[in-house]
């Protein structure tokens, strides 16, 4: 596996994942993967490189400066960097191994611009696997009708981000409503409930 260029993209700093401290955190995961898929021969360095490549690809393909189409939102970095056994990185390592074996690949070329479409498909597959394992949850968003002409725009934005729209504010994890400011104009307020 080739290391990606040491350029900062978004919040990805390769040095944060390529040090003895992080490699130490990955050791229980490496041991679990060695039991489950001994043919994969993962070690801490390979897992860190795979993680960095995925993070860089996400930023390049789905980040703020990415070219369309942005087919899905980025996977949360906190979720991806969780080194726990049965966590997201564990599920991703298993799925990446399965994909490489099924397609007869030695490595997934995350940094190759010619493979962008294939890598986006793989990223969507990883997202679906994380959702299936209930490690990634699709948010339920409520958009208040009190937002007026902003309501339709926000609803479309929520659909584009592949979240679900709630009809009532009761069960929603995220709610958007309008509030009057001191100047008398309305502002959109998002209320995040975890």
Short mmCIF file of C-alpha atoms in Angstrom, two decimals:
data_model
loop_
_atom_site.label_atom_id
_atom_site.label_comp_id
_atom_site.label_asym_id
_atom_site.label_seq_id
_atom_site.Cartn_x
_atom_site.Cartn_y
_atom_site.Cartn_z
CA UNK A 1 0.00 0.00 0.00
CA UNK A 2 1.41 3.34 -0.99
CA UNK A 3 1.17 6.22 1.42
CA UNK A 4 -0.80 9.21 0.19
CA UNK A 5 0.99 12.48 -0.30
CA UNK A 6 1.60 14.29 3.00
CA UNK A 7 -0.77 17.14 2.15
CA UNK A 8 -3.36 18.28 4.63
CA UNK A 9 -6.87 17.91 3.26
CA UNK A 10 -9.68 18.87 5.56
CA UNK A 11 -8.77 17.68 9.02
CA UNK A 12 -6.69 14.68 7.91
CA UNK A 13 -3.16 14.73 9.26
CA UNK A 14 -1.31 11.50 8.32
CA UNK A 15 1.12 11.94 11.21
CA UNK A 16 -1.82 11.56 13.63
CA UNK A 17 -2.30 7.98 12.45
CA UNK A 18 1.27 6.98 11.65
CA UNK A 19 2.84 6.90 15.08
CA UNK A 20 3.54 4.28 17.73
CA UNK A 21 0.75 5.55 19.98
CA UNK A 22 -1.95 5.02 17.34
CA UNK A 23 -0.39 1.72 16.22
CA UNK A 24 -0.68 0.59 19.84
CA UNK A 25 -4.39 1.46 19.89
CA UNK A 26 -4.84 -0.69 16.77
CA UNK A 27 -3.22 -3.85 18.21
CA UNK A 28 -6.45 -5.37 19.66
CA UNK A 29 -8.14 -4.74 16.31
CA UNK A 30 -5.22 -6.33 14.43
CA UNK A 31 -5.47 -9.41 16.67
CA UNK A 32 -9.24 -9.69 16.08
CA UNK A 33 -8.80 -9.34 12.31
CA UNK A 34 -6.03 -11.97 12.33
CA UNK A 35 -8.52 -14.43 13.88
CA UNK A 36 -11.40 -13.55 11.55
CA UNK A 37 -9.54 -13.19 8.23
CA UNK A 38 -6.01 -14.59 8.56
CA UNK A 39 -5.51 -14.31 4.77
CA UNK A 40 -5.82 -10.51 4.96
CA UNK A 41 -2.61 -10.26 7.03
CA UNK A 42 -3.49 -6.82 8.38
CA UNK A 43 -1.03 -5.09 10.65
CA UNK A 44 -1.32 -1.75 12.45
CA UNK A 45 0.59 0.14 9.75
CA UNK A 46 -1.59 -1.27 6.94
CA UNK A 47 -4.76 -0.33 8.82
CA UNK A 48 -3.47 3.21 9.41
CA UNK A 49 -2.54 3.61 5.73
CA UNK A 50 -5.96 2.28 4.64
CA UNK A 51 -7.67 4.73 7.02
CA UNK A 52 -5.61 7.68 5.77
CA UNK A 53 -6.32 6.78 2.15
CA UNK A 54 -10.07 6.57 2.80
CA UNK A 55 -10.06 9.88 4.68
CA UNK A 56 -8.09 11.59 1.89
CA UNK A 57 -10.38 10.14 -0.78
CA UNK A 58 -13.49 11.27 1.10
CA UNK A 59 -12.13 14.80 1.34
CA UNK A 60 -11.15 14.84 -2.35
CA UNK A 61 -14.39 13.26 -3.64
CA UNK A 62 -16.99 14.51 -1.15
CA UNK A 63 -15.41 17.46 0.62
CA UNK A 64 -16.04 21.16 0.31
CA UNK A 65 -13.91 21.60 -2.82
CA UNK A 66 -14.97 18.34 -4.52
CA UNK A 67 -16.28 18.22 -8.05
CA UNK A 68 -19.84 16.92 -8.54
CA UNK A 69 -21.39 14.45 -8.23
CA UNK A 70 -21.27 14.17 -4.47
CA UNK A 71 -23.36 11.06 -4.15
CA UNK A 72 -23.34 10.85 -0.35
CA UNK A 73 -22.08 12.77 2.67
CA UNK A 74 -18.68 11.96 4.14
CA UNK A 75 -18.46 9.33 6.84
CA UNK A 76 -17.84 10.93 10.25
CA UNK A 77 -14.14 10.96 11.14
CA UNK A 78 -14.90 10.08 14.76
CA UNK A 79 -16.62 6.92 13.58
CA UNK A 80 -13.86 5.96 11.14
CA UNK A 81 -11.03 6.41 13.60
CA UNK A 82 -12.60 4.26 16.32
CA UNK A 83 -10.01 1.47 16.83
CA UNK A 84 -12.27 -0.74 18.95
CA UNK A 85 -12.96 -4.35 18.07
CA UNK A 86 -16.41 -4.53 16.41
CA UNK A 87 -16.21 -0.78 15.73
CA UNK A 88 -16.42 0.98 12.38
CA UNK A 89 -12.73 0.54 11.44
CA UNK A 90 -13.11 -3.20 12.12
CA UNK A 91 -16.17 -3.38 9.84
CA UNK A 92 -14.42 -1.33 7.16
CA UNK A 93 -11.31 -3.53 7.22
CA UNK A 94 -13.47 -6.64 6.83
CA UNK A 95 -15.49 -5.11 3.98
CA UNK A 96 -12.40 -3.80 2.17
CA UNK A 97 -10.84 -7.27 2.37
CA UNK A 98 -14.07 -8.81 1.04
CA UNK A 99 -14.21 -6.31 -1.85
CA UNK A 100 -10.55 -6.85 -2.77
CA UNK A 101 -11.00 -10.63 -2.72
CA UNK A 102 -14.24 -10.51 -4.76
CA UNK A 103 -12.74 -8.20 -7.41
CA UNK A 104 -9.32 -9.84 -7.46
CA UNK A 105 -7.53 -6.64 -6.41
CA UNK A 106 -4.25 -6.39 -4.52
CA UNK A 107 -5.16 -2.91 -3.33
CA UNK A 108 -7.88 -0.32 -3.78
CA UNK A 109 -6.45 2.66 -5.60
CA UNK A 110 -8.05 5.44 -3.54
CA UNK A 111 -5.61 8.06 -4.86
CA UNK A 112 -6.02 7.25 -8.57
CA UNK A 113 -8.29 9.88 -10.22
CA UNK A 114 -9.15 7.38 -12.96
CA UNK A 115 -10.69 5.08 -10.35
CA UNK A 116 -12.90 7.76 -8.76
CA UNK A 117 -16.20 6.16 -9.79
CA UNK A 118 -15.11 2.72 -8.57
CA UNK A 119 -13.89 4.17 -5.26
CA UNK A 120 -17.16 6.07 -4.78
CA UNK A 121 -19.04 2.79 -5.28
CA UNK A 122 -16.81 1.17 -2.65
CA UNK A 123 -17.38 4.08 -0.27
CA UNK A 124 -21.16 3.74 -0.70
CA UNK A 125 -20.80 0.00 -0.03
CA UNK A 126 -18.84 0.78 3.15
CA UNK A 127 -21.54 3.26 4.21
CA UNK A 128 -24.30 0.69 3.67
CA UNK A 129 -22.36 -1.93 5.62
CA UNK A 130 -21.90 0.49 8.54
CA UNK A 131 -25.63 1.28 8.46
CA UNK A 132 -26.48 -2.43 8.35
CA UNK A 133 -24.27 -3.05 11.39
CA UNK A 134 -25.93 -0.06 13.09
CA UNK A 135 -22.62 1.73 13.52
CA UNK A 136 -23.85 4.61 11.34
CA UNK A 137 -27.35 5.96 11.78
CA UNK A 138 -29.26 7.95 9.17
CA UNK A 139 -30.50 11.11 10.91
CA UNK A 140 -34.19 11.89 11.22
CA UNK A 141 -34.67 15.62 10.58
CA UNK A 142 -37.70 17.81 11.29
CA UNK A 143 -38.11 21.02 9.27
CA UNK A 144 -40.65 23.38 10.81
CA UNK A 145 -43.21 24.93 8.44
CA UNK A 146 -42.62 28.21 10.30
CA UNK A 147 -39.47 28.66 8.18
CA UNK A 148 -41.62 29.91 5.31
CA UNK A 149 -39.93 29.88 1.93
CA UNK A 150 -36.78 28.29 3.45
CA UNK A 151 -38.72 25.11 4.22
CA UNK A 152 -38.63 23.62 0.73
CA UNK A 153 -34.94 24.44 0.23
CA UNK A 154 -34.01 22.82 3.55
CA UNK A 155 -36.16 19.75 2.80
CA UNK A 156 -34.37 19.31 -0.53
CA UNK A 157 -31.00 19.69 1.18
CA UNK A 158 -31.92 17.01 3.75
CA UNK A 159 -32.96 14.64 0.93
CA UNK A 160 -29.68 15.30 -0.90
CA UNK A 161 -27.77 14.38 2.25
CA UNK A 162 -29.75 11.11 2.34
CA UNK A 163 -31.34 11.84 5.72
CA UNK A 164 -34.96 11.08 6.56
CA UNK A 165 -37.59 13.77 7.06
CA UNK A 166 -39.82 13.64 10.13
CA UNK A 167 -43.38 14.91 9.95
CA UNK A 168 -43.45 15.90 13.64
CA UNK A 169 -40.68 17.23 15.89
CA UNK A 170 -41.23 14.47 18.48
CA UNK A 171 -38.87 11.76 17.27
CA UNK A 172 -36.43 13.86 15.24
CA UNK A 173 -32.74 13.95 16.16
CA UNK A 174 -32.30 17.28 14.36
CA UNK A 175 -34.91 20.04 14.20
CA UNK A 176 -34.81 23.28 12.22
CA UNK A 177 -37.09 26.15 13.22
CA UNK A 178 -37.28 29.90 12.80
CA UNK A 179 -36.60 32.45 15.50
CA UNK A 180 -37.03 36.20 15.30
CA UNK A 181 -33.88 38.19 15.97
CA UNK A 182 -33.79 41.58 17.68
CA UNK A 183 -33.83 43.27 14.27
CA UNK A 184 -37.12 41.52 13.44
CA UNK A 185 -35.73 39.23 10.72
CA UNK A 186 -36.05 35.46 10.90
CA UNK A 187 -33.04 33.21 11.29
CA UNK A 188 -32.86 29.46 10.83
CA UNK A 189 -31.87 27.61 13.96
CA UNK A 190 -30.82 23.96 14.01
CA UNK A 191 -31.32 22.09 17.26
CA UNK A 192 -29.13 19.00 17.56
CA UNK A 193 -30.21 16.41 20.05
CA UNK A 194 -27.88 13.47 20.67
#
